[in-house]
Amino acid sequence: TYPVELASRVIRDFSMLDDWVYDPFMGSGTTMVASHQLGRKCYGMELDPLYCQMIIDRMLKLDPTLEIKRNGQPYETGE
């Protein structure tokens, strides 16, 4: 895991408010956290179900109003 501030610097320097950020290897979701905090929309992929759940939990803790989707469909707890 790398610090959110590192991801924030890169996102801030190479994108503008409301831009999209793409991370094909989400890992623990640091890029998504930084993007959300900076007002960017983040799209990402992660194959490992444990990391996927970690990202979902992390993002909902950050902002419980987020709409989470899985394969384009609303995410339902317990899948």
Coordinates of N, CA, C and O in Angstrom, one line a residue:
T1 N 0.8 -1.2 0.0 CA 0.0 0.0 0.0 C 0.9 1.2 0.0 O 1.9 1.3 0.7
Y2 N 0.5 2.2 -0.8 CA 1.2 3.5 -0.8 C 0.3 4.6 -0.2 O -0.9 4.4 -0.1
P3 N 0.9 5.6 0.3 CA 0.2 6.7 1.0 C -0.9 7.4 0.0 O -0.6 7.6 -1.1
V4 N -2.0 7.7 0.6 CA -3.0 8.4 -0.2 C -2.5 9.7 -0.7 O -2.8 10.1 -1.8
E5 N -1.6 10.4 0.1 CA -1.1 11.7 -0.4 C -0.2 11.5 -1.7 O -0.2 12.4 -2.5
L6 N 0.4 10.4 -1.8 CA 1.2 10.2 -3.1 C 0.3 10.1 -4.3 O 0.5 10.8 -5.3
A7 N -0.8 9.3 -4.1 CA -1.8 9.2 -5.2 C -2.5 10.5 -5.4 O -2.7 10.9 -6.6
S8 N -2.7 11.3 -4.4 CA -3.4 12.6 -4.5 C -2.5 13.6 -5.3 O -3.1 14.3 -6.1
R9 N -1.2 13.6 -5.1 CA -0.4 14.5 -5.8 C -0.4 14.2 -7.3 O -0.5 15.1 -8.1
V10 N -0.3 12.9 -7.7 CA -0.4 12.6 -9.1 C -1.7 12.9 -9.7 O -1.8 13.5 -10.8
I11 N -2.8 12.6 -9.0 CA -4.1 12.9 -9.5 C -4.4 14.4 -9.7 O -4.9 14.8 -10.7
R12 N -3.9 15.1 -8.7 CA -4.1 16.6 -8.7 C -3.3 17.2 -9.8 O -3.8 18.1 -10.5
D13 N -2.1 16.7 -10.1 CA -1.2 17.2 -11.1 C -1.7 16.9 -12.6 O -1.4 17.6 -13.5
F14 N -2.4 15.8 -12.7 CA -2.7 15.3 -14.1 C -4.1 15.2 -14.4 O -4.5 14.5 -15.4
S15 N -5.0 15.7 -13.6 CA -6.4 15.7 -13.9 C -7.1 17.0 -13.3 O -6.5 17.7 -12.5
M16 N -8.3 17.2 -13.7 CA -9.1 18.3 -13.1 C -10.4 17.8 -12.5 O -10.7 16.6 -12.6
L17 N -11.0 18.7 -11.7 CA -12.2 18.3 -11.0 C -13.2 17.7 -12.0 O -13.4 18.1 -13.1
D18 N -13.9 16.6 -11.5 CA -14.9 15.9 -12.3 C -14.3 15.0 -13.4 O -15.0 14.3 -14.1
D19 N -12.9 15.0 -13.5 CA -12.3 14.0 -14.5 C -12.5 12.6 -14.0 O -12.8 12.3 -12.8
W20 N -12.2 11.7 -14.9 CA -12.2 10.2 -14.5 C -10.8 9.8 -14.3 O -9.9 10.2 -15.0
V21 N -10.6 8.9 -13.3 CA -9.3 8.3 -13.0 C -9.6 6.8 -13.2 O -10.6 6.3 -12.7
Y22 N -8.6 6.1 -13.8 CA -8.8 4.7 -14.0 C -7.6 4.0 -13.4 O -6.4 4.4 -13.6
D23 N -7.9 2.9 -12.6 CA -6.8 2.1 -12.0 C -7.1 0.6 -12.3 O -8.0 0.1 -11.7
P24 N -6.4 0.0 -13.2 CA -6.7 -1.4 -13.6 C -6.3 -2.4 -12.6 O -6.6 -3.6 -12.7
F25 N -5.5 -2.0 -11.6 CA -5.0 -2.9 -10.5 C -5.3 -2.2 -9.2 O -4.4 -1.7 -8.6
M26 N -6.5 -2.3 -8.7 CA -6.9 -1.5 -7.5 C -6.2 -1.8 -6.2 O -6.0 -0.9 -5.4
G27 N -5.9 -3.0 -6.0 CA -5.2 -3.4 -4.8 C -6.1 -3.0 -3.6 O -7.3 -3.4 -3.5
S28 N -5.6 -2.2 -2.7 CA -6.4 -1.8 -1.5 C -7.3 -0.6 -1.7 O -8.0 -0.1 -0.8
G29 N -7.2 0.0 -2.9 CA -8.1 1.1 -3.2 C -7.6 2.5 -2.9 O -8.4 3.5 -2.9
T30 N -6.3 2.7 -2.8 CA -5.7 4.0 -2.4 C -6.0 5.0 -3.5 O -6.4 6.2 -3.2
T31 N -5.9 4.6 -4.8 CA -6.2 5.6 -5.9 C -7.7 6.0 -5.8 O -8.0 7.2 -6.1
M32 N -8.6 5.1 -5.5 CA -10.0 5.4 -5.4 C -10.3 6.4 -4.3 O -11.0 7.3 -4.4
V33 N -9.6 6.2 -3.2 CA -9.8 7.1 -2.0 C -9.3 8.5 -2.4 O -10.0 9.5 -2.2
A34 N -8.1 8.6 -2.9 CA -7.6 9.9 -3.3 C -8.4 10.6 -4.4 O -8.7 11.8 -4.3
S35 N -8.9 9.8 -5.3 CA -9.8 10.4 -6.4 C -11.0 11.0 -5.8 O -11.5 12.1 -6.1
H36 N -11.7 10.2 -4.9 CA -12.9 10.6 -4.3 C -12.7 11.9 -3.5 O -13.4 12.9 -3.5
Q37 N -11.6 12.0 -2.7 CA -11.3 13.1 -1.9 C -11.0 14.4 -2.7 O -11.3 15.5 -2.3
L38 N -10.5 14.2 -4.0 CA -10.2 15.3 -4.9 C -11.4 15.6 -5.8 O -11.2 16.4 -6.7
G39 N -12.5 14.9 -5.7 CA -13.6 15.2 -6.6 C -13.5 14.7 -8.0 O -14.1 15.2 -8.9
R40 N -12.8 13.6 -8.1 CA -12.7 12.8 -9.4 C -13.5 11.6 -9.3 O -13.7 11.0 -8.2
K41 N -14.0 11.1 -10.4 CA -14.7 9.8 -10.5 C -13.6 8.7 -10.8 O -12.8 8.8 -11.8
C42 N -13.6 7.7 -10.0 CA -12.5 6.6 -10.2 C -13.2 5.3 -10.6 O -14.2 4.9 -10.0
Y43 N -12.7 4.8 -11.7 CA -13.1 3.5 -12.1 C -11.9 2.5 -12.0 O -10.8 2.9 -12.4
G44 N -12.1 1.3 -11.5 CA -11.0 0.4 -11.4 C -11.4 -1.0 -11.4 O -12.6 -1.3 -11.4
M45 N -10.5 -1.9 -11.5 CA -10.7 -3.3 -11.5 C -9.8 -4.0 -10.5 O -8.6 -3.5 -10.3
E46 N -10.3 -5.1 -10.0 CA -9.5 -5.9 -9.1 C -10.0 -7.3 -9.2 O -11.2 -7.5 -9.1
L47 N -9.1 -8.3 -9.4 CA -9.6 -9.7 -9.5 C -9.7 -10.4 -8.2 O -10.6 -11.3 -8.1
D48 N -9.0 -10.1 -7.2 CA -9.0 -10.8 -5.9 C -10.2 -10.3 -5.1 O -10.3 -9.2 -4.7
P49 N -11.1 -11.3 -4.8 CA -12.4 -10.9 -4.1 C -12.1 -10.3 -2.7 O -12.9 -9.5 -2.3
L50 N -11.0 -10.7 -2.1 CA -10.7 -10.2 -0.7 C -10.3 -8.7 -0.9 O -10.8 -7.9 0.0
Y51 N -9.6 -8.3 -1.9 CA -9.2 -6.9 -2.1 C -10.5 -6.2 -2.5 O -10.7 -5.0 -2.1
C52 N -11.3 -6.8 -3.3 CA -12.6 -6.1 -3.8 C -13.4 -5.7 -2.5 O -13.9 -4.6 -2.4
Q53 N -13.6 -6.6 -1.6 CA -14.3 -6.4 -0.4 C -13.7 -5.3 0.4 O -14.3 -4.4 1.0
M54 N -12.3 -5.3 0.5 CA -11.6 -4.3 1.3 C -11.8 -2.9 0.7 O -12.0 -2.0 1.4
I55 N -11.8 -2.8 -0.6 CA -12.1 -1.5 -1.3 C -13.5 -1.0 -1.0 O -13.7 0.1 -0.7
I56 N -14.5 -1.9 -1.1 CA -15.8 -1.6 -0.9 C -16.0 -1.1 0.6 O -16.6 0.0 0.8
D57 N -15.5 -1.8 1.5 CA -15.6 -1.4 2.9 C -14.9 -0.1 3.2 O -15.4 0.8 3.9
R58 N -13.7 0.1 2.6 CA -12.9 1.3 2.8 C -13.7 2.5 2.2 O -13.8 3.6 2.9
M59 N -14.3 2.4 1.0 CA -15.0 3.5 0.4 C -16.3 3.8 1.1 O -16.6 5.0 1.3
L60 N -17.0 2.8 1.6 CA -18.2 3.1 2.3 C -18.0 3.7 3.7 O -18.8 4.5 4.2
K61 N -16.8 3.4 4.3 CA -16.4 4.0 5.5 C -16.1 5.5 5.3 O -16.5 6.4 6.1
L62 N -15.5 5.8 4.1 CA -15.1 7.1 3.8 C -16.4 7.9 3.4 O -16.5 9.1 3.8
D63 N -17.3 7.3 2.7 CA -18.5 8.0 2.3 C -19.7 7.0 2.2 O -19.8 6.3 1.1
P64 N -20.5 6.9 3.2 CA -21.6 5.9 3.2 C -22.7 6.1 2.1 O -23.5 5.3 1.9
T65 N -22.6 7.3 1.5 CA -23.7 7.6 0.5 C -23.3 7.1 -0.9 O -24.1 7.2 -1.9
L66 N -22.1 6.5 -1.1 CA -21.6 6.1 -2.4 C -22.5 5.0 -3.0 O -23.0 4.1 -2.2
E67 N -22.7 5.0 -4.3 CA -23.3 3.9 -5.0 C -22.3 3.0 -5.5 O -21.4 3.3 -6.3
I68 N -22.3 1.7 -5.0 CA -21.3 0.7 -5.4 C -22.0 -0.2 -6.5 O -23.1 -0.6 -6.3
K69 N -21.3 -0.4 -7.6 CA -21.8 -1.3 -8.6 C -20.8 -2.5 -8.8 O -19.6 -2.3 -8.7
R70 N -21.3 -3.6 -9.2 CA -20.5 -4.8 -9.5 C -21.0 -5.2 -10.9 O -22.1 -5.5 -11.2
N71 N -20.0 -5.1 -11.9 CA -20.3 -5.5 -13.3 C -21.5 -4.6 -13.8 O -22.3 -5.1 -14.5
G72 N -21.5 -3.4 -13.4 CA -22.6 -2.5 -13.9 C -23.9 -2.5 -13.1 O -24.8 -1.7 -13.4
Q73 N -24.0 -3.5 -12.2 CA -25.3 -3.7 -11.5 C -25.1 -3.2 -10.0 O -24.0 -3.3 -9.5
P74 N -26.1 -2.7 -9.4 CA -26.0 -2.3 -8.0 C -25.5 -3.5 -7.1 O -25.9 -4.6 -7.3
Y75 N -24.5 -3.1 -6.3 CA -23.9 -4.1 -5.4 C -24.8 -4.4 -4.2 O -25.3 -3.5 -3.6
E76 N -25.0 -5.7 -3.9 CA -25.8 -6.1 -2.8 C -24.9 -6.8 -1.8 O -24.1 -7.7 -2.2
T77 N -25.0 -6.4 -0.5 CA -24.2 -7.0 0.5 C -24.5 -8.5 0.6 O -25.6 -9.0 0.4
G78 N -23.4 -9.3 0.8 CA -23.6 -10.7 0.9 C -23.4 -11.5 -0.4 O -23.6 -12.7 -0.4
E79 N -23.0 -10.8 -1.4 CA -22.8 -11.6 -2.7 C -21.5 -12.4 -2.7 O -20.5 -12.1 -2.1

